[in-house]
Short mmCIF file of N, CA and C in Angstrom, two decimals:
data_model
loop_
_atom_site.label_atom_id
_atom_site.label_comp_id
_atom_site.label_asym_id
_atom_site.label_seq_id
_atom_site.Cartn_x
_atom_site.Cartn_y
_atom_site.Cartn_z
N MET A 287 13.99 -103.25 40.69
CA MET A 287 14.72 -103.08 39.40
C MET A 287 13.80 -102.97 38.13
N GLN A 288 12.83 -103.72 38.17
CA GLN A 288 11.89 -103.74 37.08
C GLN A 288 11.17 -102.41 36.99
N TYR A 289 10.77 -101.88 38.12
CA TYR A 289 10.11 -100.61 38.12
C TYR A 289 11.04 -99.58 37.60
N PHE A 290 12.32 -99.44 38.03
CA PHE A 290 13.22 -98.44 37.61
C PHE A 290 13.47 -98.53 36.10
N SER A 291 13.57 -99.78 35.43
CA SER A 291 13.77 -99.80 34.04
C SER A 291 12.51 -99.21 33.35
N PHE A 292 11.30 -99.54 33.97
CA PHE A 292 10.11 -99.05 33.20
C PHE A 292 9.98 -97.49 33.30
N PHE A 293 10.49 -96.93 34.37
CA PHE A 293 10.49 -95.47 34.64
C PHE A 293 11.38 -94.87 33.42
N LEU A 294 12.61 -95.53 33.25
CA LEU A 294 13.55 -94.87 32.20
C LEU A 294 12.98 -95.08 30.90
N LEU A 295 12.29 -95.97 30.59
CA LEU A 295 11.64 -96.16 29.29
C LEU A 295 10.58 -95.19 29.05
N GLN A 296 9.74 -94.78 30.14
CA GLN A 296 8.86 -93.64 30.09
C GLN A 296 9.43 -92.29 29.75
N GLN A 297 10.54 -92.09 30.45
CA GLN A 297 11.23 -90.92 30.34
C GLN A 297 11.92 -90.70 29.01
N ALA A 298 12.42 -91.85 28.43
CA ALA A 298 13.05 -91.81 27.21
C ALA A 298 12.13 -91.61 25.96
N ALA A 299 10.97 -92.21 25.96
CA ALA A 299 10.04 -92.17 24.94
C ALA A 299 8.80 -91.55 25.55
N PRO A 300 8.64 -90.09 25.59
CA PRO A 300 7.38 -89.58 26.24
C PRO A 300 6.09 -89.89 25.55
N GLY A 301 6.12 -90.22 24.23
CA GLY A 301 4.95 -90.57 23.49
C GLY A 301 4.70 -89.37 22.40
N ALA A 302 3.58 -89.67 21.77
CA ALA A 302 3.24 -88.75 20.65
C ALA A 302 2.27 -87.61 21.05
N THR A 303 2.11 -87.40 22.42
CA THR A 303 1.14 -86.54 22.95
C THR A 303 1.78 -85.17 23.10
N SER A 304 3.11 -84.97 22.88
CA SER A 304 3.76 -83.56 23.11
C SER A 304 3.29 -82.50 22.09
N ASN A 305 3.18 -81.38 22.57
CA ASN A 305 2.74 -80.23 21.77
C ASN A 305 3.92 -79.62 21.00
N PRO A 306 3.76 -79.49 19.73
CA PRO A 306 4.84 -78.84 18.95
C PRO A 306 5.17 -77.40 19.21
N LEU A 307 4.09 -76.80 19.75
CA LEU A 307 4.21 -75.34 20.12
C LEU A 307 5.12 -75.33 21.29
N MET A 308 5.06 -76.13 22.24
CA MET A 308 6.04 -76.16 23.40
C MET A 308 7.37 -76.20 22.93
N SER A 309 7.71 -76.87 21.81
CA SER A 309 9.22 -76.92 21.56
C SER A 309 9.59 -75.67 20.91
N PHE A 310 8.69 -74.69 20.35
CA PHE A 310 9.16 -73.51 19.76
C PHE A 310 8.95 -72.38 20.74
N LEU A 311 8.32 -72.71 21.88
CA LEU A 311 8.27 -71.68 22.95
C LEU A 311 9.49 -70.96 23.48
N PRO A 312 10.56 -71.82 23.67
CA PRO A 312 11.94 -71.07 24.03
C PRO A 312 12.45 -70.19 22.93
N LEU A 313 12.39 -70.63 21.69
CA LEU A 313 12.74 -69.68 20.57
C LEU A 313 11.98 -68.44 20.49
N ILE A 314 10.75 -68.55 20.53
CA ILE A 314 9.85 -67.41 20.63
C ILE A 314 10.15 -66.44 21.67
N PHE A 315 10.38 -66.90 22.83
CA PHE A 315 10.81 -66.19 24.10
C PHE A 315 12.23 -65.40 23.86
N ILE A 316 13.08 -66.25 23.24
CA ILE A 316 14.41 -65.57 22.90
C ILE A 316 14.25 -64.38 21.88
N VAL A 317 13.40 -64.64 20.91
CA VAL A 317 13.29 -63.59 19.95
C VAL A 317 12.58 -62.32 20.39
N ALA A 318 11.65 -62.48 21.35
CA ALA A 318 10.99 -61.48 21.92
C ALA A 318 11.96 -60.62 22.85
N ILE A 319 12.82 -61.31 23.55
CA ILE A 319 13.77 -60.57 24.48
C ILE A 319 14.74 -59.93 23.54
N PHE A 320 15.10 -60.51 22.46
CA PHE A 320 16.07 -59.87 21.60
C PHE A 320 15.49 -58.59 20.92
N TYR A 321 14.16 -58.56 20.63
CA TYR A 321 13.49 -57.56 20.12
C TYR A 321 13.41 -56.40 21.15
N PHE A 322 13.10 -56.66 22.31
CA PHE A 322 12.94 -55.62 23.31
C PHE A 322 14.28 -55.09 23.85
N LEU A 323 15.27 -55.84 23.73
CA LEU A 323 16.48 -55.34 24.18
C LEU A 323 17.43 -54.58 23.20
N VAL A 324 17.13 -54.97 21.86
CA VAL A 324 18.02 -54.51 20.78
C VAL A 324 17.25 -53.46 19.86
N PHE A 325 16.16 -54.02 19.42
CA PHE A 325 15.42 -53.16 18.28
C PHE A 325 14.68 -52.01 18.80
N MET A 326 13.96 -52.15 19.92
CA MET A 326 13.29 -51.03 20.49
C MET A 326 14.00 -49.86 20.90
N PRO A 327 15.23 -50.05 21.45
CA PRO A 327 16.14 -48.89 21.66
C PRO A 327 16.76 -48.33 20.49
N MET A 328 16.99 -49.16 19.53
CA MET A 328 17.60 -48.52 18.23
C MET A 328 16.49 -47.56 17.65
N GLN A 329 15.23 -48.14 17.55
CA GLN A 329 14.16 -47.29 16.83
C GLN A 329 13.91 -46.00 17.70
N LYS A 330 14.07 -45.92 19.05
CA LYS A 330 13.87 -44.85 19.89
C LYS A 330 15.05 -43.89 19.63
N GLN A 331 16.27 -44.33 19.57
CA GLN A 331 17.45 -43.49 19.27
C GLN A 331 17.29 -42.95 17.79
N LYS A 332 16.88 -43.69 16.92
CA LYS A 332 16.70 -43.24 15.55
C LYS A 332 15.76 -42.14 15.47
N LYS A 333 14.56 -42.14 16.22
CA LYS A 333 13.59 -41.24 16.15
C LYS A 333 14.12 -39.92 16.88
N GLN A 334 14.83 -40.08 17.91
CA GLN A 334 15.36 -38.86 18.65
C GLN A 334 16.36 -38.02 17.60
N GLN A 335 17.15 -38.83 16.90
CA GLN A 335 18.24 -38.40 16.08
C GLN A 335 17.40 -37.59 14.95
N ALA A 336 16.49 -38.16 14.34
CA ALA A 336 15.72 -37.56 13.28
C ALA A 336 14.97 -36.30 13.82
N GLN A 337 14.43 -36.40 15.06
CA GLN A 337 13.78 -35.14 15.56
C GLN A 337 14.78 -34.08 15.78
N MET A 338 15.98 -34.42 16.33
CA MET A 338 17.04 -33.42 16.49
C MET A 338 17.46 -32.72 15.18
N LEU A 339 17.56 -33.55 14.10
CA LEU A 339 18.11 -33.05 12.81
C LEU A 339 17.01 -32.11 12.29
N ALA A 340 15.69 -32.44 12.53
CA ALA A 340 14.65 -31.56 11.93
C ALA A 340 14.44 -30.38 12.79
N SER A 341 14.84 -30.29 13.98
CA SER A 341 14.72 -29.09 14.79
C SER A 341 16.00 -28.28 14.81
N LEU A 342 16.98 -28.36 13.88
CA LEU A 342 18.22 -27.57 13.83
C LEU A 342 17.68 -26.14 13.45
N GLN A 343 18.42 -25.19 14.08
CA GLN A 343 18.17 -23.69 13.76
C GLN A 343 19.45 -22.98 13.72
N THR A 344 19.60 -21.84 13.04
CA THR A 344 20.80 -21.21 12.94
C THR A 344 21.24 -20.70 14.27
N GLY A 345 22.53 -20.55 14.55
CA GLY A 345 22.92 -20.07 15.84
C GLY A 345 23.18 -21.18 16.91
N THR A 346 22.84 -22.44 16.51
CA THR A 346 22.93 -23.61 17.37
C THR A 346 24.44 -24.13 17.21
N ASP A 347 25.11 -24.50 18.36
CA ASP A 347 26.31 -25.25 18.33
C ASP A 347 26.08 -26.70 18.11
N VAL A 348 26.91 -27.29 17.21
CA VAL A 348 26.61 -28.63 17.06
C VAL A 348 27.92 -29.45 16.86
N LEU A 349 27.93 -30.70 17.07
CA LEU A 349 28.99 -31.59 16.83
C LEU A 349 28.80 -32.49 15.60
N THR A 350 29.79 -32.52 14.75
CA THR A 350 29.54 -33.35 13.60
C THR A 350 30.15 -34.83 13.88
N THR A 351 29.85 -35.78 13.11
CA THR A 351 30.29 -37.09 13.20
C THR A 351 31.86 -37.18 13.08
N GLY A 352 32.37 -36.12 12.43
CA GLY A 352 33.86 -36.02 12.18
C GLY A 352 34.56 -35.44 13.42
N GLY A 353 33.83 -35.00 14.40
CA GLY A 353 34.33 -34.32 15.53
C GLY A 353 34.60 -32.96 15.52
N ILE A 354 34.01 -32.25 14.42
CA ILE A 354 34.10 -30.70 14.28
C ILE A 354 33.01 -30.15 15.05
N VAL A 355 33.32 -29.15 15.76
CA VAL A 355 32.43 -28.40 16.65
C VAL A 355 32.20 -27.13 15.88
N GLY A 356 30.91 -26.61 15.68
CA GLY A 356 30.75 -25.35 14.97
C GLY A 356 29.35 -24.70 15.27
N THR A 357 29.22 -23.55 14.72
CA THR A 357 27.90 -22.89 14.99
C THR A 357 27.22 -22.82 13.66
N ILE A 358 25.86 -23.19 13.51
CA ILE A 358 25.26 -23.17 12.21
C ILE A 358 24.99 -21.70 11.84
N ILE A 359 25.34 -21.42 10.67
CA ILE A 359 25.13 -20.17 10.10
C ILE A 359 23.89 -20.16 9.09
N SER A 360 23.76 -21.17 8.29
CA SER A 360 22.60 -21.32 7.34
C SER A 360 22.39 -22.70 7.21
N ILE A 361 21.12 -23.00 6.83
CA ILE A 361 20.60 -24.33 6.74
C ILE A 361 19.71 -24.37 5.40
N THR A 362 19.91 -25.57 4.72
CA THR A 362 19.11 -25.78 3.55
C THR A 362 18.61 -27.21 3.86
N ASP A 363 17.83 -27.66 2.86
CA ASP A 363 17.27 -28.95 3.08
C ASP A 363 18.14 -30.21 3.50
N THR A 364 19.26 -30.22 2.81
CA THR A 364 20.23 -31.43 2.90
C THR A 364 21.60 -30.83 3.55
N THR A 365 21.96 -29.59 3.54
CA THR A 365 23.28 -29.19 4.00
C THR A 365 23.14 -27.92 5.00
N LEU A 366 24.23 -27.91 5.76
CA LEU A 366 24.44 -26.84 6.74
C LEU A 366 25.73 -26.17 6.50
N VAL A 367 25.80 -24.84 6.81
CA VAL A 367 27.12 -24.13 6.79
C VAL A 367 27.40 -23.80 8.25
N LEU A 368 28.56 -24.38 8.66
CA LEU A 368 29.00 -24.18 9.99
C LEU A 368 30.21 -23.08 10.04
N ARG A 369 30.23 -22.40 11.20
CA ARG A 369 31.28 -21.45 11.44
C ARG A 369 32.17 -22.15 12.43
N VAL A 370 33.42 -22.39 12.27
CA VAL A 370 34.25 -23.08 13.11
C VAL A 370 35.34 -22.15 13.66
N LYS A 371 35.57 -22.21 14.98
CA LYS A 371 36.45 -21.31 15.59
C LYS A 371 37.81 -21.95 15.65
N PRO A 372 38.87 -21.27 15.69
CA PRO A 372 39.19 -19.93 16.25
C PRO A 372 39.20 -18.98 14.97
N ASP A 373 39.34 -19.42 13.72
CA ASP A 373 39.50 -18.55 12.66
C ASP A 373 38.15 -18.21 11.86
N ASN A 374 37.04 -18.62 12.50
CA ASN A 374 35.77 -18.41 11.76
C ASN A 374 35.70 -18.96 10.39
N ILE A 375 36.20 -20.16 10.26
CA ILE A 375 36.17 -20.79 8.93
C ILE A 375 34.82 -21.34 8.79
N LYS A 376 34.35 -21.17 7.52
CA LYS A 376 32.96 -21.80 7.21
C LYS A 376 33.00 -23.14 6.35
N LEU A 377 32.41 -24.10 6.86
CA LEU A 377 32.30 -25.46 6.45
C LEU A 377 30.99 -25.74 6.05
N GLN A 378 30.84 -26.35 4.71
CA GLN A 378 29.53 -26.86 4.38
C GLN A 378 29.41 -28.31 4.69
N VAL A 379 28.48 -28.91 5.37
CA VAL A 379 28.44 -30.29 5.71
C VAL A 379 27.05 -30.74 5.56
N MET A 380 26.80 -32.08 5.40
CA MET A 380 25.63 -32.52 5.18
C MET A 380 24.76 -32.59 6.55
N ARG A 381 23.38 -32.40 6.47
CA ARG A 381 22.69 -32.26 7.70
C ARG A 381 22.69 -33.59 8.46
N SER A 382 22.90 -34.74 7.74
CA SER A 382 22.91 -36.01 8.34
C SER A 382 24.35 -36.21 9.11
N ALA A 383 25.34 -35.32 8.94
CA ALA A 383 26.57 -35.45 9.50
C ALA A 383 26.62 -34.99 10.93
N VAL A 384 25.49 -34.35 11.35
CA VAL A 384 25.48 -33.76 12.81
C VAL A 384 25.25 -34.84 13.68
N ALA A 385 26.03 -34.99 14.64
CA ALA A 385 25.97 -36.21 15.62
C ALA A 385 25.07 -35.69 16.74
N SER A 386 25.39 -34.53 17.26
CA SER A 386 24.59 -34.03 18.53
C SER A 386 24.76 -32.61 18.53
N LEU A 387 23.79 -31.98 19.50
CA LEU A 387 24.01 -30.56 19.83
C LEU A 387 24.98 -30.46 20.95
N VAL A 388 25.79 -29.50 20.84
CA VAL A 388 26.71 -29.24 21.89
C VAL A 388 26.16 -28.71 23.29
N ASP A 389 25.18 -27.73 23.08
CA ASP A 389 24.61 -27.22 24.31
C ASP A 389 23.38 -27.92 24.72
N ALA A 390 23.20 -29.11 24.38
CA ALA A 390 21.97 -29.94 24.65
C ALA A 390 21.84 -30.07 26.22
N PRO A 391 22.80 -30.41 27.01
CA PRO A 391 22.54 -30.48 28.46
C PRO A 391 22.16 -29.24 29.12
N LYS A 392 22.67 -28.08 28.48
CA LYS A 392 22.20 -26.75 29.12
C LYS A 392 20.79 -26.41 28.90
N ALA A 393 20.30 -26.80 27.66
CA ALA A 393 18.94 -26.84 27.25
C ALA A 393 17.99 -27.54 28.11
N ILE A 394 18.45 -28.74 28.36
CA ILE A 394 17.63 -29.75 29.15
C ILE A 394 17.44 -29.22 30.54
N GLU A 395 18.62 -28.66 31.19
CA GLU A 395 18.62 -28.15 32.45
C GLU A 395 17.70 -26.87 32.54
N GLU A 396 17.71 -26.05 31.59
CA GLU A 396 16.86 -24.79 31.73
C GLU A 396 15.45 -25.23 31.52
N LYS A 397 15.09 -26.25 30.92
CA LYS A 397 13.62 -26.67 30.60
C LYS A 397 13.06 -27.15 32.08
N LYS A 398 14.00 -27.69 32.87
CA LYS A 398 13.48 -28.28 34.14
C LYS A 398 13.21 -27.28 35.14
#
């Protein structure tokens, strides 16, 4: 019985020899996992979006963030003019409003 109480006292008060870095190690590990699972994919997606916006050309079919599908007629630094079917209506939109290329899967398949 005396040995058991001595064991509990040792477990309850481990002493002053504990390393403070070891107490922060789980927090550092969680932050590292959060960075690799959240921030790295976001940065990669942001780079791909910027690269896609920089490579826009006339004649490309695009989808805007508002859901409008159109063909690029002219491009300036900040704006695009889209031709929208069926009545060939021309819309001027911001370059940043382009969400994706409509024919992107076809172009990827052709490159393979």
